[in-house]
Each structure stands twice: as C-alpha cells, then as structure tokens.
PDB file of C-alpha atoms and ligand atoms in Angstrom:
ATOM      1  CA  MET A1237     145.044  66.943  88.398  1.00 54.00           C
ATOM      2  CA  SER A1238     148.227  65.623  89.982  1.00 82.00           C
ATOM      3  CA  LYS A1239     149.803  66.680  93.245  1.00 97.00           C
ATOM      4  CA  ILE A1240     150.569  70.266  94.234  1.00 98.00           C
ATOM      5  CA  ALA A1241     153.749  71.166  96.135  1.00 99.00           C
ATOM      6  CA  LEU A1242     153.297  73.645  98.969  1.00 99.00           C
ATOM      7  CA  GLY A1243     156.020  75.712 100.611  1.00 99.00           C
ATOM      8  CA  ALA A1244     156.004  78.693 102.939  1.00 99.00           C
ATOM      9  CA  ASP A1245     158.002  80.642 105.456  1.00 98.00           C
ATOM     10  CA  HIS A1246     156.554  82.032 108.700  1.00 98.00           C
ATOM     11  CA  GLY A1247     155.154  85.081 106.857  1.00 98.00           C
ATOM     12  CA  GLY A1248     153.172  82.811 104.550  1.00 98.00           C
ATOM     13  CA  TYR A1249     152.391  79.977 106.939  1.00 98.00           C
ATOM     14  CA  GLU A1250     148.837  81.020 107.798  1.00 98.00           C
ATOM     15  CA  LEU A1251     147.915  81.656 104.174  1.00 99.00           C
ATOM     16  CA  LYS A1252     149.370  78.261 103.225  1.00 99.00           C
ATOM     17  CA  GLU A1253     147.144  76.651 105.855  1.00 98.00           C
ATOM     18  CA  ALA A1254     144.068  78.471 104.491  1.00 98.00           C
ATOM     19  CA  VAL A1255     144.893  77.355 100.938  1.00 98.00           C
ATOM     20  CA  LYS A1256     145.495  73.804 102.185  1.00 98.00           C
ATOM     21  CA  ALA A1257     142.018  73.738 103.719  1.00 98.00           C
ATOM     22  CA  HIS A1258     140.650  74.849 100.339  1.00 98.00           C
ATOM     23  CA  LEU A1259     142.593  72.141  98.484  1.00 98.00           C
ATOM     24  CA  ASP A1260     141.155  69.593 100.938  1.00 98.00           C
ATOM     25  CA  GLU A1261     137.651  70.888 100.222  1.00 98.00           C
ATOM     26  CA  ILE A1262     138.019  70.631  96.447  1.00 97.00           C
ATOM     27  CA  GLY A1263     139.862  67.314  96.599  1.00 97.00           C
ATOM     28  CA  VAL A1264     143.227  68.422  95.231  1.00 98.00           C
ATOM     29  CA  ALA A1265     146.191  66.375  96.503  1.00 98.00           C
ATOM     30  CA  TYR A1266     149.256  68.176  97.813  1.00 98.00           C
ATOM     31  CA  GLN A1267     152.570  67.651  99.500  1.00 98.00           C
ATOM     32  CA  ASP A1268     153.467  70.172 102.158  1.00 98.00           C
ATOM     33  CA  PHE A1269     157.174  70.996 102.372  1.00 98.00           C
ATOM     34  CA  GLY A1270     156.683  73.300 105.372  1.00 98.00           C
ATOM     35  CA  CYS A1271     157.048  75.387 107.295  1.00 98.00           C
ATOM     36  CA  PHE A1272     154.734  74.065 109.985  1.00 98.00           C
ATOM     37  CA  SER A1273     154.428  76.981 112.410  1.00 98.00           C
ATOM     38  CA  THR A1274     154.889  80.748 112.622  1.00 98.00           C
ATOM     39  CA  GLU A1275     158.414  80.324 113.990  1.00 98.00           C
ATOM     40  CA  SER A1276     160.899  82.325 111.914  1.00 98.00           C
ATOM     41  CA  VAL A1277     162.520  80.378 109.069  1.00 98.00           C
ATOM     42  CA  ASP A1278     164.263  81.188 105.772  1.00 98.00           C
ATOM     43  CA  TYR A1279     162.048  80.961 102.676  1.00 98.00           C
ATOM     44  CA  PRO A1280     164.719  79.482 100.317  1.00 98.00           C
ATOM     45  CA  ASP A1281     164.725  76.378 102.535  1.00 98.00           C
ATOM     46  CA  MET A1282     161.092  75.642 101.670  1.00 98.00           C
ATOM     47  CA  ALA A1283     161.221  76.927  98.085  1.00 98.00           C
ATOM     48  CA  LYS A1284     163.953  74.413  97.250  1.00 98.00           C
ATOM     49  CA  PRO A1285     162.222  71.089  98.053  1.00 98.00           C
ATOM     50  CA  ALA A1286     158.816  72.285  96.817  1.00 99.00           C
ATOM     51  CA  CYS A1287     160.269  73.420  93.478  1.00 99.00           C
ATOM     52  CA  GLU A1288     162.451  70.346  93.131  1.00 98.00           C
ATOM     53  CA  ALA A1289     159.315  68.231  93.464  1.00 98.00           C
ATOM     54  CA  VAL A1290     157.880  70.126  90.474  1.00 98.00           C
ATOM     55  CA  VAL A1291     161.038  69.824  88.383  1.00 98.00           C
ATOM     56  CA  SER A1292     161.255  66.066  89.094  1.00 98.00           C
ATOM     57  CA  GLY A1293     157.627  65.613  88.041  1.00 98.00           C
ATOM     58  CA  GLU A1294     156.579  64.388  91.480  1.00 98.00           C
ATOM     59  CA  CYS A1295     154.304  67.420  91.703  1.00 98.00           C
ATOM     60  CA  ASP A1296     152.529  69.288  88.931  1.00 98.00           C
ATOM     61  CA  LYS A1297     152.835  72.858  90.226  1.00 98.00           C
ATOM     62  CA  ALA A1298     153.960  74.683  93.371  1.00 99.00           C
ATOM     63  CA  LEU A1299     152.079  77.124  95.532  1.00 99.00           C
ATOM     64  CA  LEU A1300     154.526  79.175  97.570  1.00 99.00           C
ATOM     65  CA  PHE A1301     153.961  81.681 100.344  1.00 99.00           C
ATOM     66  CA  CYS A1302     156.024  84.225 102.249  1.00 98.00           C
ATOM     67  CA  GLY A1303     155.251  87.643 103.705  1.00 98.00           C
ATOM     68  CA  THR A1304     155.203  89.426 100.371  1.00 98.00           C
ATOM     69  CA  GLY A1305     155.423  86.469  98.011  1.00 98.00           C
ATOM     70  CA  VAL A1306     158.464  88.187  96.516  1.00 98.00           C
ATOM     71  CA  GLY A1307     161.347  86.550  98.383  1.00 98.00           C
ATOM     72  CA  ILE A1308     160.098  83.041  97.811  1.00 99.00           C
ATOM     73  CA  SER A1309     159.465  83.829  94.124  1.00 99.00           C
ATOM     74  CA  ILE A1310     163.044  85.055  93.706  1.00 98.00           C
ATOM     75  CA  ALA A1311     164.335  81.874  95.363  1.00 98.00           C
ATOM     76  CA  ALA A1312     162.023  79.680  93.258  1.00 98.00           C
ATOM     77  CA  ASN A1313     163.122  81.294  90.016  1.00 98.00           C
ATOM     78  CA  LYS A1314     166.742  80.309  90.749  1.00 97.00           C
ATOM     79  CA  ILE A1315     165.755  76.664  90.362  1.00 98.00           C
ATOM     80  CA  LYS A1316     166.213  75.380  86.840  1.00 98.00           C
ATOM     81  CA  GLY A1317     162.873  74.595  85.244  1.00 98.00           C
ATOM     82  CA  ILE A1318     160.822  76.800  87.560  1.00 98.00           C
ATOM     83  CA  ARG A1319     158.817  79.718  86.234  1.00 98.00           C
ATOM     84  CA  ALA A1320     157.440  81.350  89.368  1.00 98.00           C
ATOM     85  CA  CYS A1321     155.035  84.269  89.407  1.00 98.00           C
ATOM     86  CA  CYS A1322     154.415  86.465  92.432  1.00 98.00           C
ATOM     87  CA  CYS A1323     151.043  88.079  92.021  1.00 97.00           C
ATOM     88  CA  SER A1324     148.099  89.457  93.894  1.00 98.00           C
ATOM     89  CA  ASP A1325     145.651  90.068  91.049  1.00 98.00           C
ATOM     90  CA  TYR A1326     143.402  87.710  89.113  1.00 98.00           C
ATOM     91  CA  PHE A1327     144.518  88.786  85.634  1.00 98.00           C
ATOM     92  CA  SER A1328     148.191  88.041  86.331  1.00 98.00           C
ATOM     93  CA  ALA A1329     147.426  84.681  87.967  1.00 98.00           C
ATOM     94  CA  LYS A1330     145.478  83.675  84.857  1.00 98.00           C
ATOM     95  CA  TYR A1331     147.801  85.052  82.191  1.00 98.00           C
ATOM     96  CA  THR A1332     150.976  83.770  83.801  1.00 98.00           C
ATOM     97  CA  ARG A1333     149.570  80.319  83.037  1.00 98.00           C
ATOM     98  CA  MET A1334     148.327  81.209  79.541  1.00 98.00           C
ATOM     99  CA  HIS A1335     151.402  83.085  78.385  1.00 98.00           C
ATOM    100  CA  ASN A1336     154.312  82.133  80.676  1.00 98.00           C
ATOM    101  CA  ASP A1337     153.397  78.514  81.461  1.00 98.00           C
ATOM    102  CA  ALA A1338     154.213  79.402  85.079  1.00 98.00           C
ATOM    103  CA  ASN A1339     154.587  76.361  87.292  1.00 98.00           C
ATOM    104  CA  ALA A1340     154.779  78.129  90.650  1.00 99.00           C
ATOM    105  CA  LEU A1341     152.406  80.727  92.086  1.00 99.00           C
ATOM    106  CA  CYS A1342     153.781  82.861  94.916  1.00 99.00           C
ATOM    107  CA  LEU A1343     151.469  84.687  97.287  1.00 99.00           C
ATOM    108  CA  GLY A1344     152.132  87.129 100.108  1.00 98.00           C
ATOM    109  CA  GLY A1345     150.545  86.293 103.417  1.00 98.00           C
ATOM    110  CA  ARG A1346     150.878  89.956 104.407  1.00 98.00           C
ATOM    111  CA  VAL A1347     149.500  91.150 101.070  1.00 98.00           C
ATOM    112  CA  VAL A1348     146.445  89.088 100.128  1.00 98.00           C
ATOM    113  CA  GLY A1349     143.636  87.718 102.243  1.00 98.00           C
ATOM    114  CA  ALA A1350     142.554  84.088 102.133  1.00 98.00           C
ATOM    115  CA  GLY A1351     139.492  84.821  99.987  1.00 98.00           C
ATOM    116  CA  LEU A1352     141.489  86.421  97.186  1.00 98.00           C
ATOM    117  CA  ALA A1353     144.311  83.869  97.532  1.00 98.00           C
ATOM    118  CA  ILE A1354     141.846  81.040  96.910  1.00 98.00           C
ATOM    119  CA  GLU A1355     140.533  82.770  93.764  1.00 98.00           C
ATOM    120  CA  LEU A1356     144.113  83.187  92.530  1.00 98.00           C
ATOM    121  CA  VAL A1357     144.967  79.565  93.291  1.00 98.00           C
ATOM    122  CA  ASP A1358     141.850  78.282  91.523  1.00 98.00           C
ATOM    123  CA  VAL A1359     142.450  80.256  88.333  1.00 98.00           C
ATOM    124  CA  PHE A1360     146.154  79.377  88.372  1.00 98.00           C
ATOM    125  CA  LEU A1361     145.477  75.647  88.746  1.00 98.00           C
ATOM    126  CA  ASN A1362     142.675  75.569  86.193  1.00 98.00           C
ATOM    127  CA  THR A1363     144.152  77.617  83.360  1.00 98.00           C
ATOM    128  CA  ALA A1364     146.089  75.957  80.548  1.00 98.00           C
ATOM    129  CA  PHE A1365     149.170  77.256  78.734  1.00 98.00           C
ATOM    130  CA  GLU A1366     148.183  78.655  75.332  1.00 98.00           C
ATOM    131  CA  GLY A1367     151.342  77.513  73.557  1.00 96.00           C
ATOM    132  CA  GLY A1368     151.668  78.899  70.036  1.00 96.00           C
ATOM    133  CA  ARG A1369     153.676  82.115  69.901  1.00 97.00           C
ATOM    134  CA  HIS A1370     154.280  81.870  73.654  1.00 98.00           C
ATOM    135  CA  ALA A1371     156.101  78.545  73.367  1.00 98.00           C
ATOM    136  CA  LYS A1372     159.081  80.105  71.594  1.00 98.00           C
ATOM    137  CA  ARG A1373     159.345  82.709  74.356  1.00 98.00           C
ATOM    138  CA  ILE A1374     159.426  79.993  76.996  1.00 98.00           C
ATOM    139  CA  ALA A1375     162.111  78.245  74.928  1.00 98.00           C
ATOM    140  CA  LYS A1376     164.122  81.491  75.051  1.00 98.00           C
ATOM    141  CA  ILE A1377     163.721  81.661  78.841  1.00 97.00           C
ATOM    142  CA  THR A1378     164.991  78.074  79.029  1.00 97.00           C
ATOM    143  CA  ALA A1379     167.926  79.044  76.792  1.00 97.00           C
ATOM    144  CA  LEU A1380     168.789  81.910  79.169  1.00 96.00           C
ATOM    145  CA  GLU A1381     168.643  79.475  82.049  1.00 95.00           C
ATOM    146  CA  ASN A1382     170.960  77.071  80.250  1.00 95.00           C
ATOM    147  CA  GLU A1383     173.459  79.863  79.565  1.00 95.00           C
ATOM    148  CA  GLY A1384     173.888  80.087  83.342  1.00 76.00           C
TER     149      GLY A1384
HETATM  150  C1  RB5 B  98     160.020  87.491 106.549  1.00 82.18           C
HETATM  151  O1  RB5 B  98     159.910  88.419 107.566  1.00 82.18           O
HETATM  152  C2  RB5 B  98     159.809  88.170 105.196  1.00 82.18           C
HETATM  153  O2  RB5 B  98     160.948  88.893 104.867  1.00 82.18           O
HETATM  154  C3  RB5 B  98     159.507  87.138 104.142  1.00 82.18           C
HETATM  155  O3  RB5 B  98     158.375  86.432 104.514  1.00 82.18           O
HETATM  156  C4  RB5 B  98     159.218  87.672 102.763  1.00 82.18           C
HETATM  157  O4  RB5 B  98     158.277  88.678 102.790  1.00 82.18           O
HETATM  158  C5  RB5 B  98     160.366  87.994 101.931  1.00 82.18           C
HETATM  159  O5  RB5 B  98     160.241  88.359 100.763  1.00 82.18           O
END
C-alpha cells in the first residue's frame, strides 16, 4: 500500500494522532499535513494539501478529521478528483470504497472513539472498488465535476 495523506483541524487532532499510532503499528506510511496541536485552525487549510497529495498521486488515499468529520468532508469534496465520505459506521466505510471508490475518509473526533475509528480506517484502506456498474456512476460524478 502506498502513502496515506492525513489532515485534521483542532477538533480532529487527537483522533488523527490515535490513527497515526495505529498506522505506525501496522506499518502503513503516511504524510501528515497537520494540524499539530489542539490550537484552533480552519479545516479547509488542512483538507487542501492532504487532498492535493491524493489527486497528484503522491498519496493513495486521505484520512481527514475534524470535530464532526462533516466540515472537512465538504471542503475535501470541493477538490477535483476527491470523493470524500464522512461516516461513523462500518457498513458505510466499507461500501463507500466498494461502490463510490471513495479516496478520502472523514471522521469526527467528537463523534467516534479511537477504537471505532481504527476499525473504520482498516476497512476503508483494505476494501477494493468493485467497478462494474459502479464505474459508470463514478464517471457521471466526474462529469458533474467537470461541468463546474
Ligand atoms: C470546529 O470547532 C468544528 O466546527 C470543526 O471541527 C468541524 O466539526 C466542522 O465541521
């Protein structure tokens, strides 16, 4: 597996650190685009470089964190080529890979605990896109994106 891009605001900082420790344990490489403390910051500022690293191919997928996971997912989905999913349940984390070919998982530091977050990260990173009938839907999402 190639490198994972990490990004968080202050609301997701601690969960990012917990997930980072897990990635260290399982030997998954990552690049951390911040933030680096609980000092208040604006989540689009970390979503942008983390997602750009995915779009450029420097990183394979992004794991993004804010208080709810929602704000950073909205910001991420503004970046062309990003399909970000904010979720807090196992089924969605798995199927957003299988059906949506999601390349960014967004988690809420004030919503999910570290134990669940690690389960969600593992299934997200280890589940392949199914392709087939889903590929034409992704192509339609890309077409929407290209329409501006
Ligand atoms: C920051 O307080 C909070 O608004 C942010 O982390 C996030 O939850 C936004 O969606």
